[in-house]
Amino acid sequence: MAVNVIDRVREQRPLIHHITNAVVMNFTANGLLAFGGSPIMANAKQEVAEVTRLSQGLLLNIGTLHENQVEAMILAGRAANEIGIPVVLDPVGAPATRYRSGVCQRILQEVKLTVIKGNAGELAHLVDQDVDTKGVDSTGEADAEAIVRLVAEKYQTGAVCTGEKDVGCIDKDVFVNETGHPLLAQITGSGCLLGSLLTASLTVEGNPKEKVLATLSHYGRAAEQAADHPDVKGPGTFIPRFVDALAMGAEK
Amino acid sequence: MAVNVIDRVREQRPLIHHITNAVVMNFTANGLLAFGGSPIMANAKQEVAEVTRLSQGLLLNIGTLHENQVEAMILAGRAANEIGIPVVLDPVGAPATRYRSGVCQRILQEVKLTVIKGNAGELAHLVDQDVDTKGVDSTGEADAEAIVRLVAEKYQTGAVCTGEKDVGCIDKDVFVNETGHPLLAQITGSGCLLGSLLTASLTVEGNPKEKVLATLSHYGRAAEQAADHPDVKGPGTFIPRFVDALAMGAEK
Amino acid sequence: MAVNVIDRVREQRPLIHHITNAVVMNFTANGLLAFGGSPIMANAKQEVAEVTRLSQGLLLNIGTLHENQVEAMILAGRAANEIGIPVVLDPVGAPATRYRSGVCQRILQEVKLTVIKGNAGELAHLVDQDVDTKGVDSTGEADAEAIVRLVAEKYQTGAVCTGEKDVGCIDKDVFVNETGHPLLAQITGSGCLLGSLLTASLTVEGNPKEKVLATLSHYGRAAEQAADHPDVKGPGTFIPRFVDALAMGAEK
């Protein structure tokens, strides 16, 4: 099953429009290409709706938010809703500032989302829960389950909470992924890239829960495989092997 | 001959001003450094003309175009024309939106270009031809030849159409490069980096056609060499080896 | 001594707010993570003061300066001064344009800096000295010493001049670091990353001079270690090994 979802992405090579943060653009583009999708990244309000209409999916990531980008995100989100393609929101750092929090609220009001993906602190913030953000990675599975249920219910969307275990909720169905590797937390943009891959998987046919779970599983196994490579001695050498591993199982 | 052009770049280490897209800045800077040039990347309208006047060449790449950048590109392009240094345009995604298409037209009207480098779909768009952009990579050599002739004629410039084979036209002379590797299409920014290297090569003495052809050939051979490395198992491990290979033949 | 400073960074994982250039964001974030710090990068004037107040240190780097960023840098710098956390300025390319030079002056007037880090040409410019910028790397140690003394005196700050040897001045005390490797000059952003690591080290307890010297030494030794790796054949393969080496000595 997992294999089928990823294979479909590779067959269809969905074009994913990213309005994302400047830190991770290059890594996200290379990671999505390896996974089997096709990245496009446009930010100008003059063209984001048009770019979205050419695309099969839209990812909104607020990691380096600025004024012009907010308007672009709303325009792109509305265009995506009009043509009925999946929209994923990654509310990076939403609890950190009133600005990010406010922009998230605006996006949540004006754009119908398919999946919201974040860590426990970010998702908890969206449903006014307190989570000790210092200890995000050790947030228990039970807490994560409660949070994704609340997010999914409140915003009528899928929710994915990443952490040592990833916990998702789609259509009131909660599921857990246990693949992954601690090196993912030692490089920048690993969560951001996952948002991009989830968007790509959501564009192909199939059951939403299975598509999300297959992607989480593939992503974590790619990290495990890369980390196990004898040449990987730290986060620097992990990155290229991880990108390679995202392509694992693809026919050459 | 090819060797001489690249050697001259390495001797002179031309400073190339890039106004380019945010996805590829880091990769482009590292690739140009390995090739033998020296990158500078400024975007503010307050300084782009001054930065251009310090430089030996200018690259304009519209991949993540935004409002302020358009004005910066025009100011930099005019400064480059005034001091007579080469200007290369990479019309990334020009057919995708009216905004990009319009900005390209404005640059083409206000700045005298040395070379326009793009894929078949992008170049065809500039001369109002239809190319099935889904099949860009399989655009025949005959089509590419027709397109570069039209672009070169219409805009009185050199034209380079990248693809499985690269086809160029300079001074009515058409030429083909056959080096390269499919992995170049599996990483982001490979075309963007080529635009940077072409700009660097155009700054040194010599016949324009020979300079462009030497650069295309070197670039493709570097990709071949990197892809053949036994440690390269996919796009992730290809990237560092490709950057290394761009420095091939350089004295240490 | 050196070990203790780096160990403290690793224990405390200080959150460092970067307002930095777009070329080096990803590399800086990954390098700081490997070193032991925690990067955050926000640019919007609406949130930079709030992000700074959450942080333990602030880095300002003007490498791809634009209008909105200037205001953000001043707001963040003032917030950092209010809460008393270290602020490091990297005046990238300050002598290149009147705009950069003017913005540097404005930052220097409105923000109290802990350390200014630059190459000889950049630092000399801040104290109205002439240095042949073409020969920056061969600026003699004596010149560098004179420059850091002038910068430290004029701006009542620490000063670090990078080059073949790094020369620093803190509290009228001049010191020299001799670790390093020529490959650092063949990749983009090596100086920018050093600014980030210095900011992180300045956040932990200890003597400022020792903290800076330990960081310079660690950085240079990491480059030496990476360059000596048998798989490193050029700048491309150097980068991942260098990031790995920044984590050297860390407990896993």
PDB file of C-alpha atoms in Angstrom, chain C residues 46-197:
ATOM      1  CA  GLN C  46       6.322  43.031  12.671  1.00  0.00           C
ATOM      2  CA  GLU C  47       8.069  40.282  14.604  1.00  0.00           C
ATOM      3  CA  VAL C  48      11.841  40.753  14.773  1.00  0.00           C
ATOM      4  CA  ALA C  49      11.824  42.467  18.175  1.00  0.00           C
ATOM      5  CA  GLU C  50       9.677  39.698  19.631  1.00  0.00           C
ATOM      6  CA  VAL C  51      11.868  36.991  18.105  1.00  0.00           C
ATOM      7  CA  THR C  52      14.969  38.720  19.492  1.00  0.00           C
ATOM      8  CA  ARG C  53      13.448  38.801  22.974  1.00  0.00           C
ATOM      9  CA  LEU C  54      13.027  35.009  22.809  1.00  0.00           C
ATOM     10  CA  SER C  55      16.654  34.600  21.778  1.00  0.00           C
ATOM     11  CA  GLN C  56      19.997  34.471  23.577  1.00  0.00           C
ATOM     12  CA  GLY C  57      21.960  36.242  20.830  1.00  0.00           C
ATOM     13  CA  LEU C  58      21.500  38.292  17.624  1.00  0.00           C
ATOM     14  CA  LEU C  59      23.500  38.215  14.400  1.00  0.00           C
ATOM     15  CA  LEU C  60      23.153  41.002  11.824  1.00  0.00           C
ATOM     16  CA  ASN C  61      24.665  40.263   8.387  1.00  0.00           C
ATOM     17  CA  ILE C  62      24.172  42.742   5.537  1.00  0.00           C
ATOM     18  CA  GLY C  63      25.147  40.464   2.628  1.00  0.00           C
ATOM     19  CA  THR C  64      21.867  40.793   0.714  1.00  0.00           C
ATOM     20  CA  LEU C  65      20.544  43.909   2.325  1.00  0.00           C
ATOM     21  CA  HIS C  66      17.185  45.351   1.307  1.00  0.00           C
ATOM     22  CA  GLU C  67      15.002  48.159   2.534  1.00  0.00           C
ATOM     23  CA  ASN C  68      12.711  46.209   4.857  1.00  0.00           C
ATOM     24  CA  GLN C  69      15.670  44.389   6.355  1.00  0.00           C
ATOM     25  CA  VAL C  70      17.340  47.607   7.492  1.00  0.00           C
ATOM     26  CA  GLU C  71      14.404  48.546   9.656  1.00  0.00           C
ATOM     27  CA  ALA C  72      14.199  44.970  10.946  1.00  0.00           C
ATOM     28  CA  MET C  73      17.886  45.039  11.895  1.00  0.00           C
ATOM     29  CA  ILE C  74      17.483  48.261  13.877  1.00  0.00           C
ATOM     30  CA  LEU C  75      14.376  46.973  15.681  1.00  0.00           C
ATOM     31  CA  ALA C  76      16.036  43.668  16.514  1.00  0.00           C
ATOM     32  CA  GLY C  77      19.269  45.360  17.570  1.00  0.00           C
ATOM     33  CA  ARG C  78      17.454  47.695  19.942  1.00  0.00           C
ATOM     34  CA  ALA C  79      15.495  44.809  21.455  1.00  0.00           C
ATOM     35  CA  ALA C  80      18.736  42.887  21.956  1.00  0.00           C
ATOM     36  CA  ASN C  81      20.310  45.894  23.675  1.00  0.00           C
ATOM     37  CA  GLU C  82      17.277  46.268  25.938  1.00  0.00           C
ATOM     38  CA  ILE C  83      17.454  42.712  27.189  1.00  0.00           C
ATOM     39  CA  GLY C  84      21.246  42.711  27.226  1.00  0.00           C
ATOM     40  CA  ILE C  85      22.059  39.841  24.867  1.00  0.00           C
ATOM     41  CA  PRO C  86      25.130  39.800  22.565  1.00  0.00           C
ATOM     42  CA  VAL C  87      24.851  41.372  19.121  1.00  0.00           C
ATOM     43  CA  VAL C  88      27.330  40.564  16.352  1.00  0.00           C
ATOM     44  CA  LEU C  89      27.561  42.586  13.121  1.00  0.00           C
ATOM     45  CA  ASP C  90      29.005  41.129   9.913  1.00  0.00           C
ATOM     46  CA  PRO C  91      29.403  44.139   7.571  1.00  0.00           C
ATOM     47  CA  VAL C  92      29.582  42.012   4.400  1.00  0.00           C
ATOM     48  CA  GLY C  93      30.781  44.074   1.464  1.00  0.00           C
ATOM     49  CA  ALA C  94      30.487  47.350   3.387  1.00  0.00           C
ATOM     50  CA  PRO C  95      33.080  49.105   1.203  1.00  0.00           C
ATOM     51  CA  ALA C  96      31.344  48.003  -2.011  1.00  0.00           C
ATOM     52  CA  THR C  97      28.451  50.465  -2.101  1.00  0.00           C
ATOM     53  CA  ARG C  98      27.344  53.709  -0.483  1.00  0.00           C
ATOM     54  CA  TYR C  99      24.130  51.976   0.542  1.00  0.00           C
ATOM     55  CA  ARG C 100      25.839  49.227   2.537  1.00  0.00           C
ATOM     56  CA  SER C 101      28.275  51.676   4.001  1.00  0.00           C
ATOM     57  CA  GLY C 102      25.446  53.984   5.082  1.00  0.00           C
ATOM     58  CA  VAL C 103      23.396  51.171   6.577  1.00  0.00           C
ATOM     59  CA  CYS C 104      26.429  50.001   8.543  1.00  0.00           C
ATOM     60  CA  GLN C 105      26.871  53.487   9.926  1.00  0.00           C
ATOM     61  CA  ARG C 106      23.226  53.586  10.930  1.00  0.00           C
ATOM     62  CA  ILE C 107      23.431  50.240  12.693  1.00  0.00           C
ATOM     63  CA  LEU C 108      26.651  51.301  14.408  1.00  0.00           C
ATOM     64  CA  GLN C 109      24.940  54.446  15.667  1.00  0.00           C
ATOM     65  CA  GLU C 110      21.696  52.872  16.823  1.00  0.00           C
ATOM     66  CA  VAL C 111      22.789  49.473  18.105  1.00  0.00           C
ATOM     67  CA  LYS C 112      25.416  48.675  20.728  1.00  0.00           C
ATOM     68  CA  LEU C 113      27.462  45.799  19.319  1.00  0.00           C
ATOM     69  CA  THR C 114      29.350  43.081  21.145  1.00  0.00           C
ATOM     70  CA  VAL C 115      31.585  42.086  18.244  1.00  0.00           C
ATOM     71  CA  ILE C 116      32.107  43.296  14.697  1.00  0.00           C
ATOM     72  CA  LYS C 117      33.459  40.524  12.490  1.00  0.00           C
ATOM     73  CA  GLY C 118      34.682  41.073   8.958  1.00  0.00           C
ATOM     74  CA  ASN C 119      37.627  40.770   6.620  1.00  0.00           C
ATOM     75  CA  ALA C 120      40.355  43.398   6.538  1.00  0.00           C
ATOM     76  CA  GLY C 121      38.707  45.462   3.796  1.00  0.00           C
ATOM     77  CA  GLU C 122      35.352  45.562   5.563  1.00  0.00           C
ATOM     78  CA  LEU C 123      36.777  46.490   8.960  1.00  0.00           C
ATOM     79  CA  ALA C 124      39.206  49.034   7.505  1.00  0.00           C
ATOM     80  CA  HIS C 125      36.290  50.726   5.778  1.00  0.00           C
ATOM     81  CA  LEU C 126      34.520  51.202   9.112  1.00  0.00           C
ATOM     82  CA  VAL C 127      37.489  53.208  10.391  1.00  0.00           C
ATOM     83  CA  ASP C 128      38.154  55.065   7.141  1.00  0.00           C
ATOM     84  CA  GLN C 129      41.353  53.196   6.370  1.00  0.00           C
ATOM     85  CA  ASP C 130      42.385  52.097   2.916  1.00  0.00           C
ATOM     86  CA  VAL C 131      43.140  48.454   2.351  1.00  0.00           C
ATOM     87  CA  ASP C 132      43.671  46.999  -1.072  1.00  0.00           C
ATOM     88  CA  THR C 133      40.586  44.793  -1.082  1.00  0.00           C
ATOM     89  CA  LYS C 134      41.917  42.697  -3.952  1.00  0.00           C
ATOM     90  CA  GLY C 135      44.633  41.533  -1.608  1.00  0.00           C
ATOM     91  CA  VAL C 136      42.522  41.165   1.489  1.00  0.00           C
ATOM     92  CA  ASP C 137      43.684  37.663   2.267  1.00  0.00           C
ATOM     93  CA  SER C 138      47.290  38.699   2.239  1.00  0.00           C
ATOM     94  CA  THR C 139      46.786  41.698   4.479  1.00  0.00           C
ATOM     95  CA  GLY C 140      49.600  41.383   6.950  1.00  0.00           C
ATOM     96  CA  GLU C 141      49.034  40.486  10.563  1.00  0.00           C
ATOM     97  CA  ALA C 142      50.396  43.887  11.578  1.00  0.00           C
ATOM     98  CA  ASP C 143      47.804  45.696   9.469  1.00  0.00           C
ATOM     99  CA  ALA C 144      45.021  43.499  10.822  1.00  0.00           C
ATOM    100  CA  GLU C 145      46.121  44.236  14.370  1.00  0.00           C
ATOM    101  CA  ALA C 146      46.041  47.978  13.713  1.00  0.00           C
ATOM    102  CA  ILE C 147      42.593  47.692  12.129  1.00  0.00           C
ATOM    103  CA  VAL C 148      40.969  45.674  14.921  1.00  0.00           C
ATOM    104  CA  ARG C 149      42.407  48.087  17.506  1.00  0.00           C
ATOM    105  CA  LEU C 150      40.900  51.042  15.624  1.00  0.00           C
ATOM    106  CA  VAL C 151      37.509  49.358  15.189  1.00  0.00           C
ATOM    107  CA  ALA C 152      37.354  48.261  18.827  1.00  0.00           C
ATOM    108  CA  GLU C 153      38.310  51.730  20.031  1.00  0.00           C
ATOM    109  CA  LYS C 154      36.034  53.689  17.715  1.00  0.00           C
ATOM    110  CA  TYR C 155      32.920  51.587  18.271  1.00  0.00           C
ATOM    111  CA  GLN C 156      33.660  50.412  21.833  1.00  0.00           C
ATOM    112  CA  THR C 157      33.193  46.827  20.794  1.00  0.00           C
ATOM    113  CA  GLY C 158      35.068  43.599  20.181  1.00  0.00           C
ATOM    114  CA  ALA C 159      36.528  43.224  16.687  1.00  0.00           C
ATOM    115  CA  VAL C 160      37.510  40.113  14.729  1.00  0.00           C
ATOM    116  CA  CYS C 161      39.356  40.368  11.424  1.00  0.00           C
ATOM    117  CA  THR C 162      39.274  37.112   9.475  1.00  0.00           C
ATOM    118  CA  GLY C 163      41.961  36.114   7.005  1.00  0.00           C
ATOM    119  CA  GLU C 164      44.809  33.649   6.610  1.00  0.00           C
ATOM    120  CA  LYS C 165      45.308  34.370  10.298  1.00  0.00           C
ATOM    121  CA  ASP C 166      42.359  35.718  12.280  1.00  0.00           C
ATOM    122  CA  VAL C 167      43.175  38.698  14.471  1.00  0.00           C
ATOM    123  CA  GLY C 168      40.860  39.838  17.257  1.00  0.00           C
ATOM    124  CA  CYS C 169      40.732  42.654  19.762  1.00  0.00           C
ATOM    125  CA  ILE C 170      38.573  42.549  22.875  1.00  0.00           C
ATOM    126  CA  ASP C 171      39.041  44.839  25.849  1.00  0.00           C
ATOM    127  CA  LYS C 172      42.239  46.248  24.266  1.00  0.00           C
ATOM    128  CA  ASP C 173      43.675  42.747  24.203  1.00  0.00           C
ATOM    129  CA  VAL C 174      44.800  41.569  20.755  1.00  0.00           C
ATOM    130  CA  PHE C 175      44.934  37.875  19.885  1.00  0.00           C
ATOM    131  CA  VAL C 176      45.621  35.723  16.851  1.00  0.00           C
ATOM    132  CA  ASN C 177      44.170  32.447  15.616  1.00  0.00           C
ATOM    133  CA  GLU C 178      46.129  30.370  13.146  1.00  0.00           C
ATOM    134  CA  THR C 179      43.813  27.409  12.513  1.00  0.00           C
ATOM    135  CA  GLY C 180      41.938  27.244   9.223  1.00  0.00           C
ATOM    136  CA  HIS C 181      42.152  25.929   5.676  1.00  0.00           C
ATOM    137  CA  PRO C 182      42.186  27.510   2.185  1.00  0.00           C
ATOM    138  CA  LEU C 183      39.038  25.530   1.224  1.00  0.00           C
ATOM    139  CA  LEU C 184      37.043  27.883   3.485  1.00  0.00           C
ATOM    140  CA  ALA C 185      37.701  30.613   0.918  1.00  0.00           C
ATOM    141  CA  GLN C 186      36.403  28.393  -1.905  1.00  0.00           C
ATOM    142  CA  ILE C 187      32.887  28.009  -0.504  1.00  0.00           C
ATOM    143  CA  THR C 188      30.259  30.668  -0.024  1.00  0.00           C
ATOM    144  CA  GLY C 189      29.234  31.727   3.450  1.00  0.00           C
ATOM    145  CA  SER C 190      32.157  30.438   5.511  1.00  0.00           C
ATOM    146  CA  GLY C 191      32.667  33.870   7.055  1.00  0.00           C
ATOM    147  CA  CYS C 192      28.920  34.314   7.547  1.00  0.00           C
ATOM    148  CA  LEU C 193      28.684  31.013   9.419  1.00  0.00           C
ATOM    149  CA  LEU C 194      31.594  32.015  11.641  1.00  0.00           C
ATOM    150  CA  GLY C 195      29.619  35.123  12.646  1.00  0.00           C
ATOM    151  CA  SER C 196      26.756  32.877  13.715  1.00  0.00           C
ATOM    152  CA  LEU C 197      29.005  30.609  15.792  1.00  0.00           C
TER     153      LEU C 197
END
